[in-house]
Every structure is written in structure tokens, then in C-alpha cells.
Amino acid sequence: MTEIRDPNRTGTTTPTRRTVVTAAGATAATAAALPLLGAGPARAAATADGTTGGTVFRHGVASGDPLPDGILLWTRVTPVPEALPGSGAGPDTPVRWEVAEDEAFTAVRASGTVTATAAADHTVRADVRGLRPATTYWYRFTAGTGSSAEVSPTGRTRTAPGDGAPVAGLRFGVVSCSNYEAGYFAAYRHLAARRDLDAVLHLGDYLYEYGTGQYPARPVRAHEPAHEILTLADYRARHAHYRSDPDLRALHAAHPVIAVWDDHETANDAWSGGAGNHDPATEGDWQRRRAAATRAYFEWMPVRPAAEGTVFRRLRFGSLAEVHLLDLRSFRDRQAAAGDAAVDDPDRTLTGRAQLDWLTAGLSASGARWQLIGTSVMISPVAFGSVPSYLLRPIAECLGLPSGGLAVNPDQWDGYTADRRRLLRHLHTSGIGNAVFLAGDVHMHWANAVPLEAATYPHSPAVATEFVVTSVTSDNVDDLLGVPPQTVSVVAAAAIRAANRHVSWVDLDSHGYGVLDLTHEHTQMDYYAVSSRSDPGASVRHLRSYRTAAGRPGPERVAGPVL
């Protein structure tokens, strides 16, 4: 196991032209430019963890969805004490933003003003365009004028390489499943300290909807609000509470984040018409709840809404990679029961037909070397029938399933085999040999080949590689059993691998993250684990690394991480 030394990227290129900007409140696509704020002395109390000593920018700053010529910037202001998240209170407030090529802001390359309103929970977004590709920038916000002005923490971000431009390498942090109550976000702190990342991919379950003590049963710290969130005000307040965490603020201040949602951003085991954790009799109309969760998500996250207010979209990183981001909650049919033959029904869908057509067409049309497919749930088929019965319960709890009779996980692609078959056959028949699926959801690290036909693998070919990252904090097997990691779970891991020959490695116990490194020749996932989710100062260690070579789908273990 390798102790981590944070590498640093050095050098940026300098913009040579002024920028073209679209500035917007969180509930609108665009807004007219407002007069710039008056100049004058400002209170600037930014600290290294992304917090401020003031009261206006208490939720930090963020950036996301990098383009070759632009980036989406985000912040929230608290203009008066009563303008708490979800309150609907507080005056309209003009907020100036600046983007510079240096941290001291001596070379500002873009600026503008947007209004924070109670209607958008006083969140603001600036979709900045006209920047230079593959360039590191710094940004900040200012609220108020003259001696009453307050300056936000400084954020650091990076644009994507130009379309079709040659790119020697890319590196992404990869995370999922960050339950505030389950522990501290040390994984975010360690990713924030790195300076070699082009972006961080968050593959879902950015927050959790439960009330305090519902999940996990033994909280490390308490959610706010304390009750399960149902209304727009609730979801706004929960987003704000997560942003009270200094490690999460530091992550957003350090790197652009590329995020998709899974189920807990709304409710556990969500599908298009409801959720496992939603009771219409006591919790009201599902569509109203989903609309509230969706609105709060786009207010609080640095994510550009896609068609129909969803999160499926593409981002291109020069000639090296195209990232296809999927929404696997908005269009899916209701989950079948474990063991139900309905999982093979060709009329049931996980993606929705339009999204699957969009994905397959985009994969065929892309000229990028690597096709990265961000999917919030695992695509690799996994059978659990050979796992001893006493270990099925904690594994089922990690997967959000009933504890008995677990054979497949119907909340994953295993529950929608027709969609999976269509996608994998498209990869095979189209000769798309460099597809890599990235997933989270199951609170475990996995390295898998994705077989065309699992029953006959390896005689049936692998058509892609899948790297799955564990949870930042959410319960995994040793947490649920109350045993030391890498003890009882080793039996289950061996049984899973024996029954699933395409699974190269599974770790059922660790909390942490992944770092994905891409070159022309290979894509490598370095898996990391934090020492403890209950320790805010937890250290991190390297666990394993797996690589897939261009044109040869499937993971191969390598000795150590890319440094």
C-alpha cells in the first residue's frame, strides 16, 4: 500500500482575448447583464478550506461542467441573517464575479454581475464563455459595494482541451455516495489537496434524503433538517447543510465538479413514477416531491441542465476523451423484485428509449480515443447466490434491497437486461473498443470486464471495462456487521469473484475515492481508502490500481498509482 504524496500540476496558458459571458440566476437559463458594482474596499476573509470569515458567502464557491471555452461558476449569498436556505426571505442582491489567470487577480479576463434572488434561494450561476482551452483560472464573487462589500473565497477551475486538440493525458477524481450522517468527508479533503486533476466526477448520491437516525442507524453526525426532506424548502436546506462541511467546500473550490444524480438526491430507489422511500399516503404526490428535489439540485449544483431538466449530457476533452453522463432515474420503469423474470422484459427500460438512442448515436459519432460513460449504477452483471447467507443481509443493505434471496440487484442494469443488451451489442457490432464505464452506488470498489455474455465469459468477449468506486462515507459491509474491515467480508469477496469470472477485484469495506488517469495507450483507475470515516482528520492510502489498454477491454492489475 502506498502513502499518498500530492502531485502538483504547474503552469497555465494565458488568455489573450476578452470573454463573452452568459450570467444567470439558478432558476433561469440566462439573464440580462446588470451594471457593475461600484469599486471600493472589500472585506475578503477567504481561508484555505474555502470558508470565509464573513457572513455572506458562508456556503463557499463552486465550478463545473468545463468546456473548451468556458466554465459554470456558482455561489450562494446570505444578504441578511434571515435569508436562510429554504426560507424564501431576503432582498435581491447584485453579485459581481471575476475570472482571472492568476490567483492574485492582477489579470482579470472576465467579469460580470448577476442578481441573487429569494426565488432561486439566493444561489447564483455565471456560465462564462470565451476563455482559453486547457487553462487554469481563478474566480471569486463580491456582494455589496464600498466599505460594506464582502468578497467570497477564491476558487480554482480549469477549462477542457479544445475540440479535437491533441491531449497527452487527463486525470479525474471519481467519487460517489457521500452521506453526511455516516461520517466525515476526508476523501474530499484529499482530492482537494491535489493539483493534478482536470475535474472531479461525482457519480451520484451527493446528498441523502433521510431523517436523522434513519440511515445509517448509528450516525457520526446529524443531518439538518432532522426530518426526512420532502419539500422545496427541505431540499434547499439539506443542500446548504452539506455545504457547511469544510471538506466539501474545499473540493468545490479546488476543482470543477462534473456531477450526475442517482436516487438519494430525491429518494431511495427512485424511478419515474415513485420511489422505494416514498409513501404517497403520508408524503404526498411523488411528482411534486421530485420537482422540488430537481429544482433545488439545479439551484445548488454547478451543473448545466440538459433536455427536459435532466442531467444526461456530454463533455468533450480534446481528442482523448468524450464523457457521456447518464440520468438513470428520470425515465426508468419501476424496479422488479429480486429473482423476478420481469428483469428480462424487453419492454422495460432503465434509460428510456430516447436517452439510449442518444447514447448509442453519440458513441458512434465520437472521434475521441476513449469513451467514458458515467452511469450511477453498475452495468456489469453480478450474481450473489454463492455468497454465504449470513453475508447476504449486509450486502443487500448496501444495495438497498431486501435481505433475503439476493441473486441480482434489480436497481442496477441487472434489473433491466434488455437495455444493457442493446448497449453492449452496439459497442460490439460498432467496433467501439475503448469504452469505460464509471459507476458508484454500491459502496464498494470494483474492477470489472464488461462481457457481451457473462455466462460464457471469457469465451464470450469483453466489450468494455468498468471501474466502480466505493462510497465517500455511506455504509458498507464491515460497517453493517460491526466488524474490522477485510475480515468477514473477505469470504464474500472471494465468493463474488468465483461466481463472476469477469470481476477482477472487489473491496467490500473501504471508504474513499478513485483517480482515473487517461493516456493514448491506456486508462487506469487508482483506488484509494481513507483510514476512518469517523475521523475528520483521516489519512488516505492507495489500495490497488487497474488498467485497461486501448483496444483490449478488461482490467489488468498494475503495481501502483500514476504519480
XYZ file of C-alpha atoms in Angstrom:
563
model
C 0.000 0.000 0.000
C 1.341 3.398 -0.991
C 1.133 6.501 1.184
C -0.018 9.486 -0.843
C 2.123 12.432 -1.805
C 0.047 15.108 -3.526
C 1.427 15.800 -7.024
C 1.156 19.295 -8.475
C 0.447 20.495 -11.957
C 2.496 23.544 -12.871
C 1.982 26.183 -15.476
C -1.019 27.680 -17.243
C -1.552 29.330 -20.560
C -2.547 32.976 -20.725
C -5.797 34.184 -22.331
C -5.282 36.805 -24.993
C -8.865 37.919 -25.642
C -11.791 39.219 -23.643
C -14.560 36.810 -22.800
C -18.176 36.518 -23.813
C -20.394 35.752 -20.839
C -23.845 34.474 -20.006
C -24.782 35.154 -16.387
C -27.815 33.585 -14.793
C -29.754 33.047 -11.606
C -30.207 29.404 -10.720
C -33.800 29.247 -11.946
C -33.217 30.840 -15.338
C -31.100 29.931 -18.328
C -29.863 33.469 -18.955
C -30.272 36.959 -17.520
C -29.563 40.453 -18.767
C -26.276 41.916 -17.618
C -26.549 44.343 -14.706
C -24.435 47.436 -14.023
C -21.135 46.578 -12.426
C -20.806 47.133 -8.698
C -19.080 50.272 -7.551
C -15.429 49.995 -6.668
C -14.274 50.298 -3.109
C -12.589 48.459 -0.269
C -13.984 44.994 0.371
C -13.834 42.512 3.222
C -12.043 39.438 1.924
C -11.538 36.722 4.510
C -11.022 33.632 2.401
C -9.273 30.713 4.086
C -7.558 27.655 2.711
C -10.556 25.372 3.249
C -12.901 27.507 1.176
C -14.638 29.236 4.091
C -14.838 32.937 4.821
C -14.720 34.935 7.994
C -17.743 36.906 6.793
C -21.425 36.084 6.751
C -22.416 36.499 3.097
C -20.580 33.650 1.311
C -20.952 31.031 4.019
C -21.601 28.190 1.522
C -18.428 28.648 -0.499
C -17.941 28.679 -4.264
C -18.007 26.038 -6.979
C -17.420 25.452 -10.671
C -18.467 22.693 -13.024
C -19.101 21.290 -16.499
C -15.879 22.577 -18.114
C -15.953 23.404 -21.817
C -13.027 24.329 -24.063
C -14.088 27.967 -23.905
C -15.971 28.174 -20.638
C -16.955 27.084 -17.175
C -20.072 27.288 -14.997
C -19.486 29.235 -11.755
C -21.671 29.024 -8.624
C -22.111 30.581 -5.216
C -24.817 31.467 -2.702
C -25.165 34.674 -0.745
C -26.841 35.341 2.590
C -27.600 39.049 2.228
C -29.349 39.372 5.603
C -29.391 36.987 8.579
C -32.970 35.886 7.952
C -32.190 34.828 4.344
C -31.512 31.250 5.391
C -31.577 28.485 2.764
C -35.138 27.463 2.050
C -36.611 30.443 3.884
C -37.742 32.387 0.824
C -36.655 35.522 2.671
C -34.168 38.235 1.836
C -33.727 41.013 -0.725
C -32.475 40.797 -4.289
C -28.707 41.219 -4.190
C -26.329 42.061 -7.056
C -23.248 39.834 -7.084
C -20.167 40.596 -9.115
C -17.993 37.755 -10.375
C -14.455 37.777 -11.768
C -12.311 35.220 -13.572
C -8.543 35.728 -13.647
C -5.498 33.947 -14.941
C -3.679 34.400 -11.625
C -4.660 33.853 -8.018
C -3.878 37.482 -7.115
C -6.411 38.715 -9.713
C -3.948 41.071 -11.354
C -5.012 39.744 -14.777
C -8.815 39.555 -14.761
C -10.052 38.041 -18.023
C -13.816 38.130 -17.477
C -16.270 39.784 -15.112
C -19.955 40.489 -14.794
C -22.851 40.834 -12.411
C -25.838 38.637 -11.657
C -28.654 39.052 -9.148
C -29.230 36.639 -6.290
C -32.948 36.342 -5.535
C -35.090 34.590 -2.965
C -36.835 32.822 -5.865
C -33.566 30.977 -6.573
C -32.710 30.566 -2.866
C -30.103 33.319 -3.336
C -27.930 30.985 -5.408
C -26.226 32.468 -8.465
C -24.624 30.976 -11.538
C -22.428 32.506 -14.206
C -21.931 30.467 -17.382
C -18.706 32.065 -18.559
C -17.628 31.688 -22.198
C -14.747 32.968 -24.279
C -11.997 31.504 -22.093
C -8.980 29.650 -23.429
C -8.940 25.839 -23.548
C -6.933 23.638 -21.166
C -6.219 26.593 -18.901
C -6.322 27.022 -15.133
C -8.269 30.047 -13.893
C -9.192 31.547 -10.530
C -12.556 33.101 -9.753
C -14.352 34.971 -6.963
C -17.565 36.822 -6.189
C -18.283 40.142 -4.475
C -21.563 41.196 -2.834
C -22.310 44.738 -1.765
C -20.496 47.948 -2.547
C -17.959 50.217 -0.952
C -16.971 49.513 2.642
C -19.856 47.034 3.033
C -18.681 44.786 0.204
C -17.685 41.226 1.004
C -15.537 39.005 -1.189
C -16.023 35.256 -1.473
C -13.340 32.612 -1.100
C -11.239 32.191 -4.230
C -11.998 29.176 -6.378
C -9.693 27.429 -8.804
C -11.012 25.854 -12.007
C -9.863 24.566 -15.369
C -11.289 24.577 -18.883
C -11.371 21.493 -21.102
C -8.959 20.998 -24.015
C -10.136 22.284 -27.381
C -12.371 20.137 -29.543
C -10.186 17.666 -31.406
C -6.983 19.054 -29.898
C -4.231 16.519 -29.187
C -4.087 15.760 -25.467
C -1.287 13.773 -23.841
C -3.185 12.943 -20.663
C -6.158 13.638 -18.432
C -6.827 12.911 -14.797
C -10.148 12.886 -12.928
C -11.091 12.306 -9.317
C -14.084 9.942 -9.035
C -16.467 9.834 -6.052
C -19.968 8.759 -5.053
C -22.294 8.175 -2.090
C -21.488 10.890 0.432
C -23.865 10.543 3.389
C -23.275 13.399 5.858
C -24.564 11.418 8.832
C -22.378 8.400 8.073
C -19.086 10.236 8.584
C -16.687 12.994 7.632
C -15.739 13.881 4.082
C -11.993 13.293 4.384
C -11.996 11.817 0.879
C -12.996 15.238 -0.448
C -10.201 16.884 1.528
C -7.561 14.634 -0.009
C -8.878 15.216 -3.530
C -8.998 18.970 -2.897
C -5.306 18.914 -1.970
C -4.303 17.503 -5.360
C -3.298 19.846 -8.162
C -3.112 17.266 -10.958
C -6.852 16.834 -11.610
C -8.703 18.198 -14.613
C -12.037 17.717 -12.828
C -13.844 15.576 -10.262
C -16.652 13.253 -11.377
C -19.422 12.809 -8.813
C -21.483 9.784 -9.846
C -24.471 10.317 -7.608
C -25.850 10.306 -4.070
C -24.225 13.681 -3.452
C -26.616 14.007 -0.526
C -29.150 11.796 1.263
C -32.807 12.451 1.959
C -33.238 10.545 5.221
C -34.057 11.996 8.608
C -31.543 11.730 11.421
C -31.028 8.133 12.544
C -32.891 6.538 9.617
C -29.712 5.674 7.696
C -27.196 4.940 8.975
C -28.615 3.588 12.213
C -25.609 4.935 14.158
C -24.931 8.455 12.856
C -21.496 10.010 13.253
C -23.067 13.483 12.955
C -26.601 14.767 12.446
C -28.467 15.880 9.354
C -30.281 19.198 9.106
C -33.207 19.369 8.811
C -33.553 16.464 11.253
C -36.631 15.095 9.463
C -36.750 13.358 6.088
C -36.772 16.016 3.379
C -39.919 16.350 1.237
C -40.470 19.973 0.213
C -38.509 22.508 -1.814
C -37.528 24.287 1.397
C -36.342 20.959 2.846
C -34.152 20.082 -0.127
C -32.654 23.558 -0.206
C -31.843 23.374 3.488
C -30.257 19.931 3.115
C -28.052 21.097 0.237
C -26.991 24.045 2.364
C -26.220 21.781 5.306
C -23.925 19.648 3.148
C -22.156 22.814 2.012
C -21.497 23.604 5.661
C -18.881 20.846 5.544
C -15.408 22.391 5.083
C -14.044 19.440 3.089
C -16.903 19.589 0.588
C -16.429 23.341 0.208
C -12.701 22.773 -0.296
C -13.345 20.208 -3.039
C -15.605 22.601 -4.929
C -13.152 25.483 -4.502
C -10.239 23.399 -5.799
C -11.661 21.640 -8.888
C -14.514 21.800 -11.367
C -17.078 19.116 -10.492
C -18.959 17.105 -13.124
C -21.985 15.567 -11.424
C -24.943 13.327 -12.158
C -27.649 12.370 -9.717
C -28.658 8.943 -8.508
C -31.621 8.234 -6.235
C -30.862 9.839 -2.861
C -30.825 13.340 -4.311
C -34.594 12.700 -4.329
C -35.441 9.420 -2.527
C -34.037 5.904 -2.267
C -34.727 3.551 -5.187
C -36.329 6.299 -7.262
C -37.958 5.523 -10.600
C -40.019 7.652 -12.994
C -43.265 7.192 -11.073
C -42.167 6.892 -7.461
C -39.501 5.611 -5.087
C -38.981 2.868 -2.563
C -38.595 5.545 0.091
C -41.730 7.499 -0.827
C -45.203 6.785 0.550
C -47.858 8.837 -1.303
C -50.329 8.252 1.523
C -48.188 10.095 4.070
C -45.657 12.013 1.968
C -47.821 13.402 -0.821
C -47.527 13.445 -4.577
C -44.313 11.939 -5.940
C -44.023 14.241 -8.949
C -44.263 17.274 -6.689
C -41.505 15.908 -4.468
C -39.317 15.083 -7.459
C -39.850 18.553 -8.926
C -38.787 20.118 -5.627
C -35.657 17.968 -5.441
C -34.772 18.689 -9.071
C -35.194 22.430 -8.675
C -33.028 22.511 -5.545
C -30.403 20.375 -7.277
C -30.010 22.762 -10.188
C -30.004 25.739 -7.835
C -27.245 24.337 -5.649
C -25.092 22.285 -8.036
C -22.677 23.584 -10.721
C -24.474 21.502 -13.370
C -25.972 22.641 -16.655
C -29.492 21.234 -17.059
C -29.923 19.073 -20.138
C -33.072 18.274 -22.087
C -36.265 18.198 -20.020
C -34.408 19.336 -16.905
C -32.348 16.137 -16.648
C -28.628 15.558 -16.213
C -27.720 13.416 -19.233
C -25.208 15.337 -21.317
C -21.760 15.125 -22.937
C -18.473 16.824 -22.288
C -15.520 16.563 -24.685
C -11.862 16.682 -23.632
C -9.959 17.215 -26.864
C -9.131 14.165 -28.925
C -8.531 11.996 -25.866
C -11.927 11.508 -24.207
C -15.636 12.089 -24.512
C -17.640 11.816 -21.292
C -21.242 10.611 -21.675
C -23.210 11.297 -18.483
C -26.424 9.344 -17.917
C -29.629 10.004 -15.977
C -30.757 6.589 -14.745
C -33.639 7.731 -12.519
C -35.919 10.014 -14.533
C -37.006 7.552 -17.226
C -36.736 4.092 -15.706
C -39.563 1.676 -15.094
C -40.218 0.530 -11.557
C -37.672 -1.947 -10.210
C -38.632 -5.610 -10.406
C -38.347 -7.828 -7.365
C -35.084 -9.734 -6.966
C -35.450 -13.008 -8.845
C -38.445 -11.791 -10.888
C -38.333 -12.754 -14.567
C -39.501 -9.215 -15.364
C -35.849 -8.122 -15.292
C -35.586 -9.598 -18.802
C -38.757 -7.974 -20.166
C -37.748 -6.225 -23.430
C -40.389 -3.545 -22.865
C -38.932 -2.407 -19.529
C -36.301 0.312 -19.583
C -33.660 1.831 -17.340
C -32.551 4.646 -19.621
C -35.682 5.429 -21.596
C -35.524 4.800 -25.322
C -34.638 8.397 -26.261
C -31.664 8.523 -23.892
C -30.363 5.135 -25.035
C -30.610 6.244 -28.677
C -28.796 9.474 -27.747
C -26.030 7.449 -26.083
C -25.507 4.917 -28.871
C -25.571 7.622 -31.555
C -23.058 9.691 -29.611
C -20.741 6.750 -29.094
C -20.739 6.010 -32.811
C -20.219 9.618 -33.827
C -17.437 10.417 -31.364
C -13.906 10.604 -32.655
C -12.349 10.645 -29.190
C -9.848 7.968 -28.233
C -11.745 6.960 -25.066
C -15.474 6.817 -24.417
C -16.149 7.359 -20.705
C -19.723 6.515 -19.705
C -20.762 7.930 -16.344
C -23.503 5.684 -15.008
C -24.742 5.988 -11.448
C -25.315 2.219 -11.103
C -23.190 -0.778 -12.139
C -23.593 -2.202 -15.614
C -21.595 -5.409 -15.051
C -23.793 -8.410 -14.278
C -23.220 -9.739 -10.770
C -24.678 -12.882 -9.184
C -24.609 -13.149 -5.390
C -26.112 -16.614 -5.000
C -22.846 -18.215 -3.857
C -22.325 -15.702 -1.038
C -22.919 -17.257 2.421
C -26.365 -16.409 3.793
C -25.060 -14.502 6.822
C -23.291 -12.086 4.451
C -26.237 -11.547 2.107
C -28.011 -9.235 4.553
C -25.283 -6.555 4.821
C -24.595 -6.727 1.079
C -28.309 -6.335 0.375
C -28.446 -3.337 2.727
C -25.581 -1.685 0.840
C -27.590 -2.221 -2.341
C -30.840 -1.002 -0.747
C -32.552 -4.380 -1.220
C -34.478 -6.869 0.912
C -32.102 -9.038 2.918
C -33.187 -12.491 1.721
C -32.805 -14.373 -1.520
C -30.444 -11.916 -3.210
C -29.406 -13.178 -6.648
C -29.094 -9.981 -8.680
C -29.545 -6.305 -7.906
C -32.634 -5.167 -9.854
C -31.885 -1.495 -9.139
C -28.790 -1.769 -11.382
C -28.557 -2.704 -15.057
C -29.108 -6.301 -13.865
C -32.752 -5.353 -13.419
C -33.079 -4.047 -16.996
C -31.216 -6.569 -19.113
C -32.786 -5.566 -22.440
C -31.299 -2.059 -22.250
C -27.931 -3.499 -21.285
C -28.023 -5.990 -24.128
C -28.822 -3.263 -26.669
C -25.975 -1.083 -25.435
C -23.357 -3.820 -25.236
C -24.276 -5.222 -28.640
C -23.937 -1.732 -30.079
C -20.426 -1.448 -28.649
C -19.564 -4.866 -30.086
C -21.047 -4.514 -33.561
C -19.815 -0.933 -33.978
C -16.274 -1.848 -33.040
C -16.118 0.642 -30.165
C -13.245 -0.936 -28.257
C -12.290 1.810 -25.830
C -15.441 2.228 -23.747
C -15.004 2.582 -19.985
C -17.980 2.615 -17.640
C -17.623 4.568 -14.398
C -20.079 3.873 -11.584
C -20.749 4.251 -7.876
C -23.885 3.436 -5.844
C -22.887 0.125 -4.217
C -20.388 1.442 -1.598
C -17.654 -0.915 -2.825
C -14.637 -0.722 -5.120
C -14.852 -2.973 -8.206
C -12.702 -3.574 -11.303
C -14.644 -5.484 -13.966
C -14.576 -6.602 -17.542
C -17.987 -5.996 -19.107
C -18.761 -9.194 -21.043
C -21.035 -9.461 -24.016
C -22.376 -12.700 -22.476
C -21.450 -13.181 -18.828
C -22.427 -16.865 -18.753
C -19.751 -17.804 -21.276
C -17.033 -15.264 -20.355
C -14.109 -15.369 -21.108
C -15.050 -17.334 -24.229
C -17.525 -14.537 -24.950
C -15.570 -11.305 -25.371
C -15.406 -8.320 -23.079
C -16.755 -5.254 -24.860
C -15.837 -2.646 -22.230
C -14.198 -2.079 -18.855
C -15.963 -0.934 -15.703
C -14.398 0.856 -12.736
C -16.696 1.265 -9.723
C -15.739 3.495 -6.786
C -16.792 2.964 -3.206
C -18.670 5.411 -1.001
C -17.197 8.533 0.494
C -18.961 7.623 3.763
C -22.102 5.508 3.223
C -22.319 2.133 4.989
C -20.590 -0.876 3.513
C -20.291 -4.459 4.696
C -17.953 -4.075 7.689
C -19.953 -1.066 8.922
C -23.193 -3.022 8.856
C -21.666 -6.087 10.513
C -19.737 -4.056 13.068
C -16.505 -5.933 12.352
C -12.991 -4.801 11.352
C -12.518 -4.299 7.615
C -11.009 -7.051 5.497
C -12.095 -9.808 7.897
C -15.540 -11.371 7.413
C -16.049 -9.626 4.082
C -13.069 -11.412 2.525
C -15.229 -14.537 2.332
C -17.956 -12.689 0.435
C -15.439 -11.067 -1.932
C -13.961 -14.456 -2.808
C -17.428 -15.911 -3.419
C -18.398 -13.000 -5.668
C -15.268 -13.413 -7.783
C -15.728 -17.169 -8.016
C -19.275 -16.762 -9.337
C -18.450 -13.833 -11.625
C -15.334 -14.520 -13.685
C -15.387 -11.043 -15.212
C -14.855 -9.434 -11.773
C -11.126 -8.888 -11.284
C -11.379 -7.330 -7.828
C -13.940 -6.212 -5.293
C -13.350 -4.486 -1.948
C -16.475 -4.551 0.235
C -15.184 -2.463 3.155
C -13.251 0.662 2.213
C -14.435 4.261 2.038
C -12.606 6.578 -0.304
C -12.359 7.550 -3.953
C -10.712 6.818 -7.269
C -8.362 8.716 -9.546
C -8.767 7.963 -13.254
C -5.724 8.568 -15.456
C -6.026 8.566 -19.252
C -3.351 8.486 -21.923
C -3.473 7.471 -25.573
C -2.335 3.959 -24.631
C -4.362 3.194 -21.500
C -6.913 4.204 -18.889
C -6.002 3.463 -15.281
C -8.054 3.652 -12.089
C -6.152 4.131 -8.854
C -8.299 3.138 -5.873
C -7.828 4.886 -2.517
C -9.190 4.376 1.005
C -9.415 6.754 3.946
C -8.308 5.452 7.328
C -11.655 6.162 9.030
C -14.941 7.814 8.105
C -15.450 8.851 11.741
C -12.196 10.830 11.909
C -12.294 14.284 10.281
C -8.502 14.167 10.003
C -8.384 10.713 8.400
C -5.354 9.819 6.308
C -5.525 8.131 2.912
C -3.725 5.171 1.385
C -3.524 3.595 -2.040
C -5.271 0.206 -2.258
C -4.913 -1.071 -5.816
C -4.647 0.047 -9.419
C -6.154 -1.469 -12.554
C -5.502 -0.531 -16.152
C -7.224 -1.202 -19.450
C -5.155 -0.950 -22.623
C -6.529 0.716 -25.737
C -8.312 -1.843 -27.885
C -8.205 -4.563 -25.190
C -11.256 -4.239 -22.907
C -10.938 -5.562 -19.385
C -8.866 -4.576 -16.339
C -5.302 -5.656 -15.647
C -3.708 -5.083 -12.259
C -0.682 -2.786 -12.140
C 1.790 -2.254 -9.338
C 0.970 1.247 -8.220
C -0.763 4.560 -8.887
C 0.183 7.063 -11.525
C 2.166 9.804 -9.796
